[in-house]
mmCIF file of C-alpha atoms in Angstrom:
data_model
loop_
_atom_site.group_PDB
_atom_site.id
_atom_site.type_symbol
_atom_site.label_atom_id
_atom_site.label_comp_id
_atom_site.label_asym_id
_atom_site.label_seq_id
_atom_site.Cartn_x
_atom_site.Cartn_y
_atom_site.Cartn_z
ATOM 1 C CA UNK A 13 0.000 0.000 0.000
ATOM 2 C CA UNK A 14 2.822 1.919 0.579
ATOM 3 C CA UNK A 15 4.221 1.856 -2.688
ATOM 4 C CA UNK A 16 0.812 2.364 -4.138
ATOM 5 C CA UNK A 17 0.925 5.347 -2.274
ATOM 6 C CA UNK A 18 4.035 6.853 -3.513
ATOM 7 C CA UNK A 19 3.674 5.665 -6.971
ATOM 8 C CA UNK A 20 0.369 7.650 -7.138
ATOM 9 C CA UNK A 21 2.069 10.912 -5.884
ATOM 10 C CA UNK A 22 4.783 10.005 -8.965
ATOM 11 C CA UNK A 23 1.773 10.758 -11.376
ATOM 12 C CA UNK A 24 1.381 14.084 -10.241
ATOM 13 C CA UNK A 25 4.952 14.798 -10.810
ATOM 14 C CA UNK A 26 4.135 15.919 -14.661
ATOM 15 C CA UNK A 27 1.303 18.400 -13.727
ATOM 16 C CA UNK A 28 3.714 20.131 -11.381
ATOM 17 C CA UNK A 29 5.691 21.848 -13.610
ATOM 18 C CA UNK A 30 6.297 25.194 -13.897
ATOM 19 C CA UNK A 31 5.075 25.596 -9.915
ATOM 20 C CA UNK A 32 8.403 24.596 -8.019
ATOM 21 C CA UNK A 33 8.247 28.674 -6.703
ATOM 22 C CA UNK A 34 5.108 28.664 -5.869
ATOM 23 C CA UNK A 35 6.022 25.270 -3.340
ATOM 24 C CA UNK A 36 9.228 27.077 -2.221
ATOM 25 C CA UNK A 37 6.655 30.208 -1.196
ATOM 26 C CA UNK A 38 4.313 28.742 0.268
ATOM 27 C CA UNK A 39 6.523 26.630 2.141
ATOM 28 C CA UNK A 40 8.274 29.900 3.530
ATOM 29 C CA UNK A 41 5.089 30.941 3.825
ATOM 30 C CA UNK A 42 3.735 27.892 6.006
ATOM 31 C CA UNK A 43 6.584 28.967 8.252
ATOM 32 C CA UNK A 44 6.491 32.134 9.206
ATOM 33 C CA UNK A 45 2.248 31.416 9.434
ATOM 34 C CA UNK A 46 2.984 28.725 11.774
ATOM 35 C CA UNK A 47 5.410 30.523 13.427
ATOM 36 C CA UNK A 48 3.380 33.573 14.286
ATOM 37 C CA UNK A 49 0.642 31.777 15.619
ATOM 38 C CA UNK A 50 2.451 29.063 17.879
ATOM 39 C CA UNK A 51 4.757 32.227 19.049
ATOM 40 C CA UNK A 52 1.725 34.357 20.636
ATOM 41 C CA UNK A 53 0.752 31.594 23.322
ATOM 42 C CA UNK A 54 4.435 31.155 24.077
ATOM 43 C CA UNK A 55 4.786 34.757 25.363
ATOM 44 C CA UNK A 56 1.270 34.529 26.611
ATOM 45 C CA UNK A 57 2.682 32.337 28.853
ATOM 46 C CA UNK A 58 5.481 33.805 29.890
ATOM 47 C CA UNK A 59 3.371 36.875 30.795
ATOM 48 C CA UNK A 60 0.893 34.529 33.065
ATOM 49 C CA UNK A 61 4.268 33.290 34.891
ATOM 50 C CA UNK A 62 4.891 37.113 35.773
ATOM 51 C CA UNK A 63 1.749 37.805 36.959
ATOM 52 C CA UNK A 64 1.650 34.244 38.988
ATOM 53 C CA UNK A 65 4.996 35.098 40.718
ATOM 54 C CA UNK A 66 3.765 39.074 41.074
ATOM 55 C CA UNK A 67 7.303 39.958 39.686
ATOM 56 C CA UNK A 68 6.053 42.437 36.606
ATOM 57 C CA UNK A 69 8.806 44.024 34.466
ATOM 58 C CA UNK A 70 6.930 46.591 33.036
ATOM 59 C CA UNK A 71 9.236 46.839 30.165
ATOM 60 C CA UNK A 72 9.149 42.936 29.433
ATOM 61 C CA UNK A 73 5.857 42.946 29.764
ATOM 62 C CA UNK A 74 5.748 46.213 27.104
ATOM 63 C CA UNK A 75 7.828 44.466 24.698
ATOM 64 C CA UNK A 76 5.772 41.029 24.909
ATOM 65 C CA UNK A 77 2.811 43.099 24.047
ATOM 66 C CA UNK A 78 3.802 44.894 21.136
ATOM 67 C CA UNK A 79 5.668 41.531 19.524
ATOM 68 C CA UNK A 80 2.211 39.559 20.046
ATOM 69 C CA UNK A 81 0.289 42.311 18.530
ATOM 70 C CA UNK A 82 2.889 42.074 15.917
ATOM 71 C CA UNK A 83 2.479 39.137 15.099
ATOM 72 C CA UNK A 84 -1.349 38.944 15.102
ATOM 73 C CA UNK A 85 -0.953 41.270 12.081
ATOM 74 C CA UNK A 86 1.829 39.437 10.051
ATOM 75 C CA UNK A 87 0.562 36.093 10.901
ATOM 76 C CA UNK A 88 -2.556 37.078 9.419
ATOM 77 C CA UNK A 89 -1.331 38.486 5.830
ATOM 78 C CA UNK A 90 1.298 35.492 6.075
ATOM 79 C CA UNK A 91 -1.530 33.238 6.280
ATOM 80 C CA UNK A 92 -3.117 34.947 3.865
ATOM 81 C CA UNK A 93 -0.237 34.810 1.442
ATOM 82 C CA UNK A 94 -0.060 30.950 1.991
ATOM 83 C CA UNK A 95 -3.678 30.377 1.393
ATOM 84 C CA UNK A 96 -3.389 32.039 -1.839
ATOM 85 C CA UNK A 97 -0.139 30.116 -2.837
ATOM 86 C CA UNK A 98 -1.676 26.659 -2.341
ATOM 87 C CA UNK A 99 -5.258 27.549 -4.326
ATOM 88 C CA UNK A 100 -2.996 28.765 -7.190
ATOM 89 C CA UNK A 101 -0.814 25.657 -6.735
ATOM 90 C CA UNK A 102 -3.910 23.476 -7.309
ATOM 91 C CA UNK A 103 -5.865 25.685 -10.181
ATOM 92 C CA UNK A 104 -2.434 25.351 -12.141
ATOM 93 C CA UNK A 105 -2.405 21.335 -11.195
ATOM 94 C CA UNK A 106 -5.942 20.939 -12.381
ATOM 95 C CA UNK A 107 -5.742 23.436 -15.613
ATOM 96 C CA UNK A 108 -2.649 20.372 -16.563
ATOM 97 C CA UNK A 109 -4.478 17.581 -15.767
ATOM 98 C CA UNK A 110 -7.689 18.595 -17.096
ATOM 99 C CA UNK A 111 -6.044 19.557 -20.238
ATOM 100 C CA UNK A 112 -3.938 16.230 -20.671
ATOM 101 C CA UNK A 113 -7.389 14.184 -19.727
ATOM 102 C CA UNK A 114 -9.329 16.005 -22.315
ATOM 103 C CA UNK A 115 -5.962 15.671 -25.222
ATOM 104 C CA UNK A 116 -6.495 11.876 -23.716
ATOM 105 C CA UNK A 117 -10.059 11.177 -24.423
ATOM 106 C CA UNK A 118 -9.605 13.446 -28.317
ATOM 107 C CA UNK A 119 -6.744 10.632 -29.156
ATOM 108 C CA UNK A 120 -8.876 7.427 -27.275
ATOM 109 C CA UNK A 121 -10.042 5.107 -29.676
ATOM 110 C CA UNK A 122 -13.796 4.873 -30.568
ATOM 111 C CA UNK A 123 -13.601 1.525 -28.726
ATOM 112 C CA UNK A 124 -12.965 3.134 -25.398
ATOM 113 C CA UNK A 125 -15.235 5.459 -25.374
ATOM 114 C CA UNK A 126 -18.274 2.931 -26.488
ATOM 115 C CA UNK A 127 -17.670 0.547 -24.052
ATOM 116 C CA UNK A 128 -17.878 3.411 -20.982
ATOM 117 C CA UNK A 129 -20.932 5.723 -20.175
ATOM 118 C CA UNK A 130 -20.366 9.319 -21.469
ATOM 119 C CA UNK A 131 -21.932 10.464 -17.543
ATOM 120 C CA UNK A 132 -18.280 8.325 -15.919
ATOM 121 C CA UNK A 133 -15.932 9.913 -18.456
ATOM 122 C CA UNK A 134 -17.752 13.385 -17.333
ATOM 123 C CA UNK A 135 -17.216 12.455 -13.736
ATOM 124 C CA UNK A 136 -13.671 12.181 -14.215
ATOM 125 C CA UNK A 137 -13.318 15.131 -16.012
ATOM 126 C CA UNK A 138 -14.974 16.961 -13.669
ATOM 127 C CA UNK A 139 -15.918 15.698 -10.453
ATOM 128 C CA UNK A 140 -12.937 13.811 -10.015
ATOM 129 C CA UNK A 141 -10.096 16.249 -11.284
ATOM 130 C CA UNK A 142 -11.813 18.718 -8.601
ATOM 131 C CA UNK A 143 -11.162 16.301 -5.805
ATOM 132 C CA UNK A 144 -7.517 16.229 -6.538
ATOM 133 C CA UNK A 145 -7.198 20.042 -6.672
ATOM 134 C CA UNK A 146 -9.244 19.550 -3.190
ATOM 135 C CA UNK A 147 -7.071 17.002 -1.512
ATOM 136 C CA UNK A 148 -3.687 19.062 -3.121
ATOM 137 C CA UNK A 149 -4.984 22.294 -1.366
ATOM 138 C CA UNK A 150 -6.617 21.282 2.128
ATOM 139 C CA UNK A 151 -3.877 18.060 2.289
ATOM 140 C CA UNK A 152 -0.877 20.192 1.335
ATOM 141 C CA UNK A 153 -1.427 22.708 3.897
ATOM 142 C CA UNK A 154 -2.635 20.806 6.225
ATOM 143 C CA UNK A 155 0.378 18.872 5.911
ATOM 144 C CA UNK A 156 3.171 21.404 5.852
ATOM 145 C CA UNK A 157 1.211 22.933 8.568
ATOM 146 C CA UNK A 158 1.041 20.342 10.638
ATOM 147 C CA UNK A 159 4.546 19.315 10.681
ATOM 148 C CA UNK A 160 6.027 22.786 11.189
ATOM 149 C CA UNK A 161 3.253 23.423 14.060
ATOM 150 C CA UNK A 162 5.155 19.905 15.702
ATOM 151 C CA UNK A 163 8.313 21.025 15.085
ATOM 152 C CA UNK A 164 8.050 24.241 16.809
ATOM 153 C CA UNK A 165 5.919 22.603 19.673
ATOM 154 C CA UNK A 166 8.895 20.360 20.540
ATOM 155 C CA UNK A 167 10.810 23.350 20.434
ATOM 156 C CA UNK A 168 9.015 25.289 22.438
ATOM 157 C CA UNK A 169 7.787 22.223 24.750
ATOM 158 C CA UNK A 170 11.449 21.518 25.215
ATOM 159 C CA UNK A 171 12.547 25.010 26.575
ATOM 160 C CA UNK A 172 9.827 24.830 29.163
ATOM 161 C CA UNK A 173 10.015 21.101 29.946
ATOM 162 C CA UNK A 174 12.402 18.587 28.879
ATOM 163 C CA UNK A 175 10.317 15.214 29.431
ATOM 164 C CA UNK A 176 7.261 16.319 28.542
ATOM 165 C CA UNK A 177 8.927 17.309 25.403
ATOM 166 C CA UNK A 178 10.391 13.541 25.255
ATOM 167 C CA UNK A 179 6.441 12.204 25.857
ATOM 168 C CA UNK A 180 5.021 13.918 23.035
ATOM 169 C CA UNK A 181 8.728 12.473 20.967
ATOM 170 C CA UNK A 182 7.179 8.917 21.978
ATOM 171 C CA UNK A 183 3.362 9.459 21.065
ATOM 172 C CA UNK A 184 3.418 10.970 18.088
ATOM 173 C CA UNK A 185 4.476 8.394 15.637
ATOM 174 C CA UNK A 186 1.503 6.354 17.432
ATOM 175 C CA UNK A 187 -0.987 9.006 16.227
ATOM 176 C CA UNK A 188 0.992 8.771 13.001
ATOM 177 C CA UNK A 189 0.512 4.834 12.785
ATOM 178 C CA UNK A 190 -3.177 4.573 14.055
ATOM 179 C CA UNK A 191 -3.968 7.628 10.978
ATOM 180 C CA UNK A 192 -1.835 5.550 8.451
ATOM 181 C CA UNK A 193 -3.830 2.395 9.733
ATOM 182 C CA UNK A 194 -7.198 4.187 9.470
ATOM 183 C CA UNK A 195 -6.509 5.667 6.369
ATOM 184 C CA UNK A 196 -5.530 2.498 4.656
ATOM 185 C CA UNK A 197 -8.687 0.632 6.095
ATOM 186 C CA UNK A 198 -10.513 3.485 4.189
ATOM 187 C CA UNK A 199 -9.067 3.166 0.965
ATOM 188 C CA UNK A 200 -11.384 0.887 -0.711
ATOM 189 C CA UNK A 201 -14.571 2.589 0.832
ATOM 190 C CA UNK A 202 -13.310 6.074 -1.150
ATOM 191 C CA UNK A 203 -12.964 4.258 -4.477
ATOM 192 C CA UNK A 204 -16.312 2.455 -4.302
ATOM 193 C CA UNK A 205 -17.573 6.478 -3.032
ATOM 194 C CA UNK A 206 -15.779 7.565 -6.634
ATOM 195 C CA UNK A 207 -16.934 4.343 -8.977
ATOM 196 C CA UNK A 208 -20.462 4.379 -7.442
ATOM 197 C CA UNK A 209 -20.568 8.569 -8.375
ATOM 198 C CA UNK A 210 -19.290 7.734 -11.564
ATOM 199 C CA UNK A 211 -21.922 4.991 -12.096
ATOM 200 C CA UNK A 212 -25.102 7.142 -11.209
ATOM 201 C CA UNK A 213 -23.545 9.938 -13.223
ATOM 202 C CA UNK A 214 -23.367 8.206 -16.529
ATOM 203 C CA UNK A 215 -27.157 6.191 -15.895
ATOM 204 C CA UNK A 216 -28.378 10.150 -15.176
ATOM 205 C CA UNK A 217 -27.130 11.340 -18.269
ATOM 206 C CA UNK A 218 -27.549 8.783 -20.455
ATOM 207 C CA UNK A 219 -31.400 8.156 -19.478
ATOM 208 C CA UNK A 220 -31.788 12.223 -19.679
ATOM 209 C CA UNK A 221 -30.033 12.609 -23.077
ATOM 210 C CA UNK A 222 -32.424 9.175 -24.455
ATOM 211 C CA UNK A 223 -35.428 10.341 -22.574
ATOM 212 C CA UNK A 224 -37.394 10.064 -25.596
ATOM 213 C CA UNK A 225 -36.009 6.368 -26.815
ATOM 214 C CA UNK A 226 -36.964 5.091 -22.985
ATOM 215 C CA UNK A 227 -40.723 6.286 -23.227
ATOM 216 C CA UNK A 228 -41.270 4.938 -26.882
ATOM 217 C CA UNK A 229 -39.944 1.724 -25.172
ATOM 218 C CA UNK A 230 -41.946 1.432 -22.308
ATOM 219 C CA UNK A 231 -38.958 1.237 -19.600
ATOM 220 C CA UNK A 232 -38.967 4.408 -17.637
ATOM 221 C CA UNK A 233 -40.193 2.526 -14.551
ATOM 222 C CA UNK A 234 -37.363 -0.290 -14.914
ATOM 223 C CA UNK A 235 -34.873 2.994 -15.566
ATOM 224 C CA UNK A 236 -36.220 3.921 -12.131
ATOM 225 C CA UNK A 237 -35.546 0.927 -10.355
ATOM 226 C CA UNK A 238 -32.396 0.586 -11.640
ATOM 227 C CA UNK A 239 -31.304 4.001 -10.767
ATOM 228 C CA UNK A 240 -32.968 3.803 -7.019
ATOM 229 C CA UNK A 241 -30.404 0.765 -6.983
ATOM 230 C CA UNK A 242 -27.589 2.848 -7.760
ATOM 231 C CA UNK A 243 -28.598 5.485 -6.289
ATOM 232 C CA UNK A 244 -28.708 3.378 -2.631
ATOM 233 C CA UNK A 245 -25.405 1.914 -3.283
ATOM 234 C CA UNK A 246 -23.510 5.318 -3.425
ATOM 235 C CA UNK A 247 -25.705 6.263 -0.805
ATOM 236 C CA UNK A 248 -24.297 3.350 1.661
ATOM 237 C CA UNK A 249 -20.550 3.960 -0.163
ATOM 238 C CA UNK A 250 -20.745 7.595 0.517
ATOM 239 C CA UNK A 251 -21.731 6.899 4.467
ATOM 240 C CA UNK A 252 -18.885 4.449 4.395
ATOM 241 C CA UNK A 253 -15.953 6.926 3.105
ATOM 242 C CA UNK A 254 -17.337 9.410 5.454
ATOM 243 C CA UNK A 255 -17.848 7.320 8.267
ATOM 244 C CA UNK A 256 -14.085 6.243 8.063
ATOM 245 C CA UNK A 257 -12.664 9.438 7.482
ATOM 246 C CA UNK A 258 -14.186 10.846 10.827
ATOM 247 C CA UNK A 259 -12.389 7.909 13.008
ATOM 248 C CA UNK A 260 -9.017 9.477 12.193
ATOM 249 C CA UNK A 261 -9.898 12.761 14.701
ATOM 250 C CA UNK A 262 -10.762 10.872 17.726
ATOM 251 C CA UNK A 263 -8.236 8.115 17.320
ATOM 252 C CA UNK A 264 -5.290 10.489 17.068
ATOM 253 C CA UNK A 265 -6.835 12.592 19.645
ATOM 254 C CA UNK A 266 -7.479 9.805 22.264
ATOM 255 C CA UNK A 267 -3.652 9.521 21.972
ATOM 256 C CA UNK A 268 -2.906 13.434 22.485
ATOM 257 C CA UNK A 269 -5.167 12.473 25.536
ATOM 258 C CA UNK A 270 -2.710 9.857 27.221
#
């Protein structure tokens, strides 16, 4: 599965091009966004401790003020900035792949196309190519983000206390393993979510665009059936998928818990 994994991220490789400084930016970006906001609790803290021990430096506690308030501003245009890299990183990723699908199905044979519903070949065009630009936006910042928010947290965790630092070292690759486990589990559930989609699509279209040829026929009420049946089973698929995707929250959080 691992493999799998990687060798599907290869395939994006191609529609990348041309974007490697809008990665680098956003990247930079990630980490002064991340920075900024993990920062303002940090000296938020430090200005409790003064007020727990009554000791108040009136000039520390100046200068803590005016560098959080500094912050709030440039962590909000950096975030900003980031935001805007990553949607332009995915509307340039689907503008290449939704070109090179559609120079794909001009050079398929007639063969290819006859043998697959005109709705599925839509999907994929369509519904599909936006769930990639979807998954590259929310999943690359949420990524990035994630790991620099960690990395500082150690940081940060470590200055303040060493072995609680060295706890969170220990759990996280749990978290890391029970969301890899969860995720793989869930695998199969998304592509039945996609080919079920794909399937009521095409029947939709196809029974729309032949509306008259079903009627002079006599087999609207067996086009029904049929599409109540598909219907149901991407109903059940789609519960599935999302069902599966919400047990990755709770799981990794019942670790943060321990």
């Amino acid at each position: 599965a691992k493999e799998s994994g990687m060798k599907e991220l290869k395939r994006l490789r191609p529609y990348l091009q041309g974007t490697k400084w809008i990665i680098i930016l956003s990247l930079f970006f990630a980490l002064l966004t991340t920075g900024s906001k993990l920062l303002i609790p940090f000296l938020a803290g430090k200005l409790i401790n003064q007020f727990a021990t009554g000791s108040i430096d009136e000039s520390l506690f100046t200068t803590y003020m005016s560098v959080m308030l500094i912050l709030v501003a440039t962590g909000t245009v950096f975030r900003y900035a980031f935001d805007y890299l990553t949607a332009l990183l995915g509307q340039r990723v689907i503008k290449n792949l939704r070109s090179s699908l559609f120079k794909a199905y001009q050079e398929a044979p007639i063969s290819y196309l006859d043998q697959r519903e005109g709705g599925d070949l839509v999907h994929r065009l369509v519904n599909d190519v936006e769930n990639v630009q979807t998954g590259i936006v929310s999943g690359f910042a949420a990524f990035y983000d994630g790991i620099i928010a960690i990395l500082f947290t150690l940081v940060f965790m470590g200055t303040l206390n060493w072995a609680l630092a060295l706890m969170v070292v220990g759990l996280t690759p749990i978290s890391m393993l029970i969301s890899r486990k969860v995720s793989r589990f869930n695998s199969k559930y998304f592509k039945a979510q996609a080919s079920s989609n794909g399937q009521v699509m095409g029947f939709g279209s196809e029974s729309l665009q032949n509306s008259e040829t079903v009627t002079s026929l006599g087999i609207a009420s067996s086009r029904e059936k049929d599409f109540d049946a598909l219907s149901e089973s991407f109903r059940q698929n789609n519960f599935k998928a999302a069902f599966g995707a919400s047990l990755i929250n709770p799981a990794t959080r019942m670790v943060n818990a321990i």
